[in-house]
Amino acid sequence: MENHHHHPAAETDSAALGEVLDLDAEVLHSFLSEVITWVHELAGDPRRILDLGSGTGTGALALVQRFEGADVVALDLSAQLLDRLRDKARDLGVADRIHTVPADLDAAWPAIDTVDLVWASSSLHHMADPDRVLTEVFGTLRPGGLLAVTEMESFPRFLPDDVGLGRPGLEERCHAALAEIRAGHVPHLGSDWGSRLTKAGFTIEAERTFAIELTPPLPASAGRYAQASLRRARTGLDDRLSADDLATLDTLIDGDGPDGVLRRDDLSVRTTRAVWMARRP
Ligand SMILES: C[S@@+](CC[C@H](N)C(=O)[O-])C[C@H]1O[C@@H](n2cnc3c(N)ncnc32)[C@H](O)[C@@H]1O
């Protein structure tokens, strides 16, 4: 997400982002649980954990449930997303082990005690100066502590190439337009995180790419994930796609007929995530 916190549309935007993040967690739960298991193997039994750019708490809540002796600090720019995280923590009965910290990491690093494990999922690329943030992370980890970084190599795709509405290639045109927008606003997306981690002093223990492809039949949450993602993308595409493409996109998002993503049976979920496990020596 771009830095929207001083923008009047920030609340709407963070509600839409929160929905996408929650659905991402629900639909890609087996990927998440695989990464958490891997963290468990490398991090042992951490007592203090920091989730950097926690959003609605996908990582923080999975970690607090896996590591029953741990406290988790969830840090994010957005107070609304942290509210959502706290509600979920209460429902899960883990609120006493989750501490939310609203902070803008582009401004200053907040006072945080030393931790054993840092989790940063799809958040580092949002920082104005990720190298500075990585240096702060290094200083906050105890020697021997682990940093787990996840980044999106490719944003989720849902549709078949031909959605049957006379606009083949529509989803790829959306992604090409979104990539142009992001190139201006999110310059660190897709940067070489391995060398940035090494430069900050970390030792890279492992790096893995997860090519995720979920195919039909999919649970209903996949349709909602497609709808929420396309709807959020749609807001930026007005001047960047043809009128025919925009009309088709609206049918896919809002249509209550068989063409709408909530009712299609030909959706899949394709996305690539890269994970680095980095240790403070
Ligand atoms: C794509 S979301 C990922 C959320 C979560 N880690 C997950 O995997 O679901 C990126 C998060 O980084 C947060 N963020 C962006 N810039 C930030 C900054 N300067 N300081 C703190 N958090 C920031 C956003 O508010 C958002 O919640």
XYZ file of N, CA and C in Angstrom, residues 22-121:
300
model
N -7.032 -10.228 4.940
C -7.680 -11.341 5.648
C -8.003 -12.487 4.700
N -8.455 -12.137 3.491
C -8.788 -13.197 2.534
C -7.534 -13.884 2.018
N -6.459 -13.115 1.853
C -5.176 -13.705 1.459
C -4.772 -14.779 2.480
N -4.909 -14.434 3.768
C -4.541 -15.383 4.827
C -5.421 -16.623 4.781
N -6.707 -16.408 4.546
C -7.646 -17.539 4.553
C -7.389 -18.475 3.363
N -7.234 -17.881 2.178
C -7.099 -18.701 0.970
C -5.724 -19.384 0.908
N -4.688 -18.672 1.383
C -3.326 -19.221 1.280
C -2.842 -19.802 2.614
N -3.794 -20.344 3.406
C -3.427 -20.795 4.755
C -2.375 -21.898 4.733
N -2.375 -22.760 3.709
C -1.385 -23.854 3.781
C 0.016 -23.336 3.484
N 0.130 -22.336 2.608
C 1.433 -21.685 2.400
C 1.915 -21.077 3.724
N 1.025 -20.335 4.377
C 1.407 -19.680 5.629
C 1.861 -20.710 6.663
N 1.115 -21.793 6.777
C 1.472 -22.741 7.820
C 2.797 -23.441 7.498
N 3.084 -23.619 6.212
C 4.382 -24.193 5.824
C 5.530 -23.254 6.223
N 5.342 -21.965 6.006
C 6.410 -21.020 6.348
C 6.582 -20.931 7.864
N 5.472 -20.964 8.598
C 5.562 -20.885 10.063
C 6.280 -22.134 10.617
N 5.998 -23.288 10.030
C 6.693 -24.514 10.443
C 8.199 -24.391 10.192
N 8.535 -23.820 9.067
C 9.946 -23.600 8.715
C 10.604 -22.637 9.720
N 9.894 -21.569 10.064
C 10.404 -20.636 11.075
C 10.649 -21.379 12.388
N 9.703 -22.239 12.755
C 9.817 -23.011 13.992
C 11.116 -23.831 13.990
N 11.404 -24.456 12.845
C 12.623 -25.272 12.740
C 13.875 -24.422 12.949
N 13.869 -23.212 12.424
C 15.080 -22.381 12.473
C 15.165 -21.501 13.715
N 14.021 -21.163 14.303
C 14.040 -20.188 15.401
C 13.904 -20.849 16.763
N 13.650 -22.160 16.795
C 13.493 -22.820 18.086
C 12.250 -22.306 18.776
N 12.422 -21.856 20.016
C 11.272 -21.439 20.807
C 11.383 -19.976 21.222
N 11.087 -19.049 20.312
C 11.257 -17.629 20.620
C 10.299 -17.170 21.720
N 10.764 -16.266 22.561
C 9.918 -15.718 23.627
C 9.338 -14.370 23.210
N 10.139 -13.604 22.483
C 9.674 -12.271 22.052
C 9.778 -12.168 20.535
N 8.647 -11.804 19.922
C 8.546 -11.774 18.461
C 8.045 -10.397 18.029
N 8.585 -9.897 16.924
C 8.111 -8.626 16.349
C 7.580 -8.885 14.944
N 6.340 -8.449 14.690
C 5.760 -8.527 13.336
C 5.770 -7.109 12.760
N 6.584 -6.924 11.735
C 6.837 -5.597 11.169
C 5.874 -5.331 10.008
N 5.015 -4.339 10.180
C 4.002 -4.087 9.147
C 2.979 -5.203 9.171
N 2.413 -5.417 10.365
C 1.587 -6.606 10.636
C 0.267 -6.603 9.880
N -0.217 -5.442 9.436
C -1.544 -5.385 8.829
C -2.584 -5.900 9.797
N -3.453 -6.793 9.335
C -4.521 -7.318 10.188
C -4.064 -8.518 11.018
N -2.765 -8.844 10.954
C -2.225 -9.819 11.899
C -2.067 -11.239 11.398
N -2.053 -11.416 10.084
C -1.870 -12.766 9.537
C -0.674 -13.466 10.164
N 0.481 -12.789 10.176
C 1.689 -13.383 10.737
C 1.625 -13.414 12.251
N 1.305 -12.274 12.858
C 1.312 -12.159 14.323
C 0.435 -13.232 14.966
N -0.761 -13.447 14.410
C -1.692 -14.396 15.029
C -1.257 -15.842 14.794
N -0.712 -16.112 13.610
C -0.209 -17.473 13.365
C 0.967 -17.765 14.300
N 1.829 -16.769 14.503
C 3.017 -16.969 15.335
C 2.641 -17.124 16.804
N 1.707 -16.318 17.285
C 1.352 -16.374 18.702
C 0.661 -17.710 19.016
N -0.014 -18.271 18.015
C -0.663 -19.571 18.233
C 0.345 -20.718 18.156
N 1.338 -20.584 17.273
C 2.345 -21.640 17.149
C 3.286 -21.669 18.357
N 3.690 -20.450 18.797
C 4.667 -20.355 19.897
C 3.932 -19.951 21.175
N 3.509 -20.948 21.932
C 2.596 -20.673 23.034
C 3.262 -19.953 24.197
N 4.601 -19.949 24.217
C 5.283 -19.227 25.286
C 5.712 -17.832 24.871
N 5.252 -17.370 23.712
C 5.788 -16.109 23.177
C 4.811 -14.954 23.286
N 5.382 -13.749 23.370
C 4.647 -12.498 23.232
C 4.983 -11.916 21.872
N 3.982 -11.343 21.219
C 4.196 -10.781 19.895
C 3.869 -9.292 19.883
N 4.821 -8.501 19.399
C 4.579 -7.082 19.165
C 4.195 -6.925 17.693
N 2.991 -6.398 17.445
C 2.530 -6.170 16.071
C 2.606 -4.677 15.788
N 3.455 -4.324 14.844
C 3.695 -2.915 14.547
C 3.143 -2.586 13.160
N 2.389 -1.503 13.066
C 1.891 -1.084 11.755
C 1.606 0.414 11.763
N 1.648 0.966 10.557
C 1.297 2.363 10.337
C -0.177 2.622 10.596
N -1.021 1.633 10.294
C -2.462 1.854 10.281
C -3.120 1.427 11.589
N -3.677 2.421 12.328
C -4.384 2.118 13.566
C -5.621 1.265 13.287
N -6.262 1.478 12.132
C -7.471 0.689 11.819
C -7.143 -0.790 11.628
N -6.033 -1.054 10.934
C -5.664 -2.456 10.736
C -5.300 -3.093 12.077
N -4.654 -2.315 12.944
C -4.299 -2.856 14.267
C -5.553 -3.113 15.111
N -6.593 -2.276 14.951
C -7.866 -2.526 15.652
C -8.430 -3.881 15.251
N -8.391 -4.108 13.942
C -8.912 -5.366 13.406
C -8.116 -6.550 13.970
N -6.812 -6.353 14.058
C -5.936 -7.402 14.614
C -6.315 -7.693 16.079
N -6.547 -6.628 16.852
C -6.873 -6.826 18.277
C -8.201 -7.563 18.461
N -9.192 -7.241 17.584
C -10.475 -7.961 17.651
C -10.272 -9.454 17.427
N -9.454 -9.763 16.428
C -9.224 -11.181 16.132
C -8.469 -11.855 17.269
N -7.500 -11.128 17.847
C -6.719 -11.698 18.957
C -7.643 -12.014 20.135
N -8.609 -11.118 20.383
C -9.563 -11.351 21.470
C -10.391 -12.609 21.172
N -10.906 -12.707 19.939
C -11.713 -13.883 19.566
C -10.938 -15.177 19.729
N -9.630 -15.123 19.455
C -8.814 -16.334 19.551
C -8.312 -16.589 20.969
N -8.588 -15.639 21.866
C -8.145 -15.812 23.250
C -6.654 -15.603 23.462
N -6.020 -14.812 22.577
C -4.574 -14.599 22.713
C -4.223 -13.117 22.918
N -5.246 -12.307 23.252
C -5.040 -10.855 23.334
C -3.957 -10.484 24.350
N -3.830 -11.297 25.420
C -2.848 -10.955 26.458
C -1.406 -11.147 25.983
N -1.208 -11.835 24.871
C 0.162 -12.039 24.384
C 0.453 -11.250 23.098
N -0.498 -10.355 22.717
C -0.286 -9.525 21.524
C -0.282 -8.065 21.944
N 0.729 -7.350 21.513
C 0.831 -5.927 21.848
C 0.918 -5.150 20.545
N -0.022 -4.232 20.333
C -0.007 -3.491 19.071
C 0.709 -2.162 19.256
N 1.511 -1.818 18.267
C 2.266 -0.562 18.297
C 2.024 0.180 16.983
N 1.253 1.280 17.033
C 1.102 2.068 15.816
C 2.357 2.909 15.612
N 2.997 2.760 14.469
C 4.233 3.517 14.227
C 4.496 3.622 12.733
N 5.025 4.769 12.329
C 5.433 4.965 10.942
C 6.938 4.752 10.851
N 7.329 3.646 10.260
C 8.760 3.314 10.215
C 9.540 4.220 9.278
N 8.846 5.003 8.460
C 9.559 6.002 7.654
C 9.992 7.180 8.521
N 9.322 7.357 9.662
C 9.666 8.478 10.536
C 10.779 8.062 11.495
N 10.465 7.229 12.454
C 11.487 6.837 13.421
C 11.185 5.445 13.927
N 12.204 4.771 14.353
C 12.048 3.424 14.912
C 11.570 3.571 16.355
N 10.449 2.927 16.741
C 9.954 3.081 18.109
C 10.809 2.299 19.108
N 10.618 2.599 20.390
C 11.361 1.881 21.425
C 10.799 0.471 21.546
N 11.588 -0.526 21.183
C 11.161 -1.928 21.272
C 12.296 -2.706 21.917
N 11.968 -3.490 22.956
C 12.998 -4.315 23.599
C 13.517 -5.361 22.611
N 14.671 -5.876 22.923
C 15.286 -6.906 22.078
C 14.330 -8.084 21.863
N 14.295 -8.595 20.646
C 13.422 -9.741 20.336
C 14.256 -10.907 19.797
N 13.616 -12.094 19.785
C 14.283 -13.306 19.285
C 13.978 -13.578 17.814
N 12.832 -13.028 17.354
C 12.365 -13.325 15.994
C 11.648 -12.104 15.429
N 11.973 -11.766 14.189
C 11.246 -10.702 13.482
C 10.623 -11.309 12.228
N 9.346 -10.963 12.008
C 8.586 -11.434 10.840
C 8.218 -10.196 10.029
N 8.559 -10.188 8.746
C 8.210 -9.037 7.896
C 7.644 -9.577 6.587
N 6.317 -9.541 6.455
C 5.674 -10.122 5.278
C 5.061 -9.029 4.414
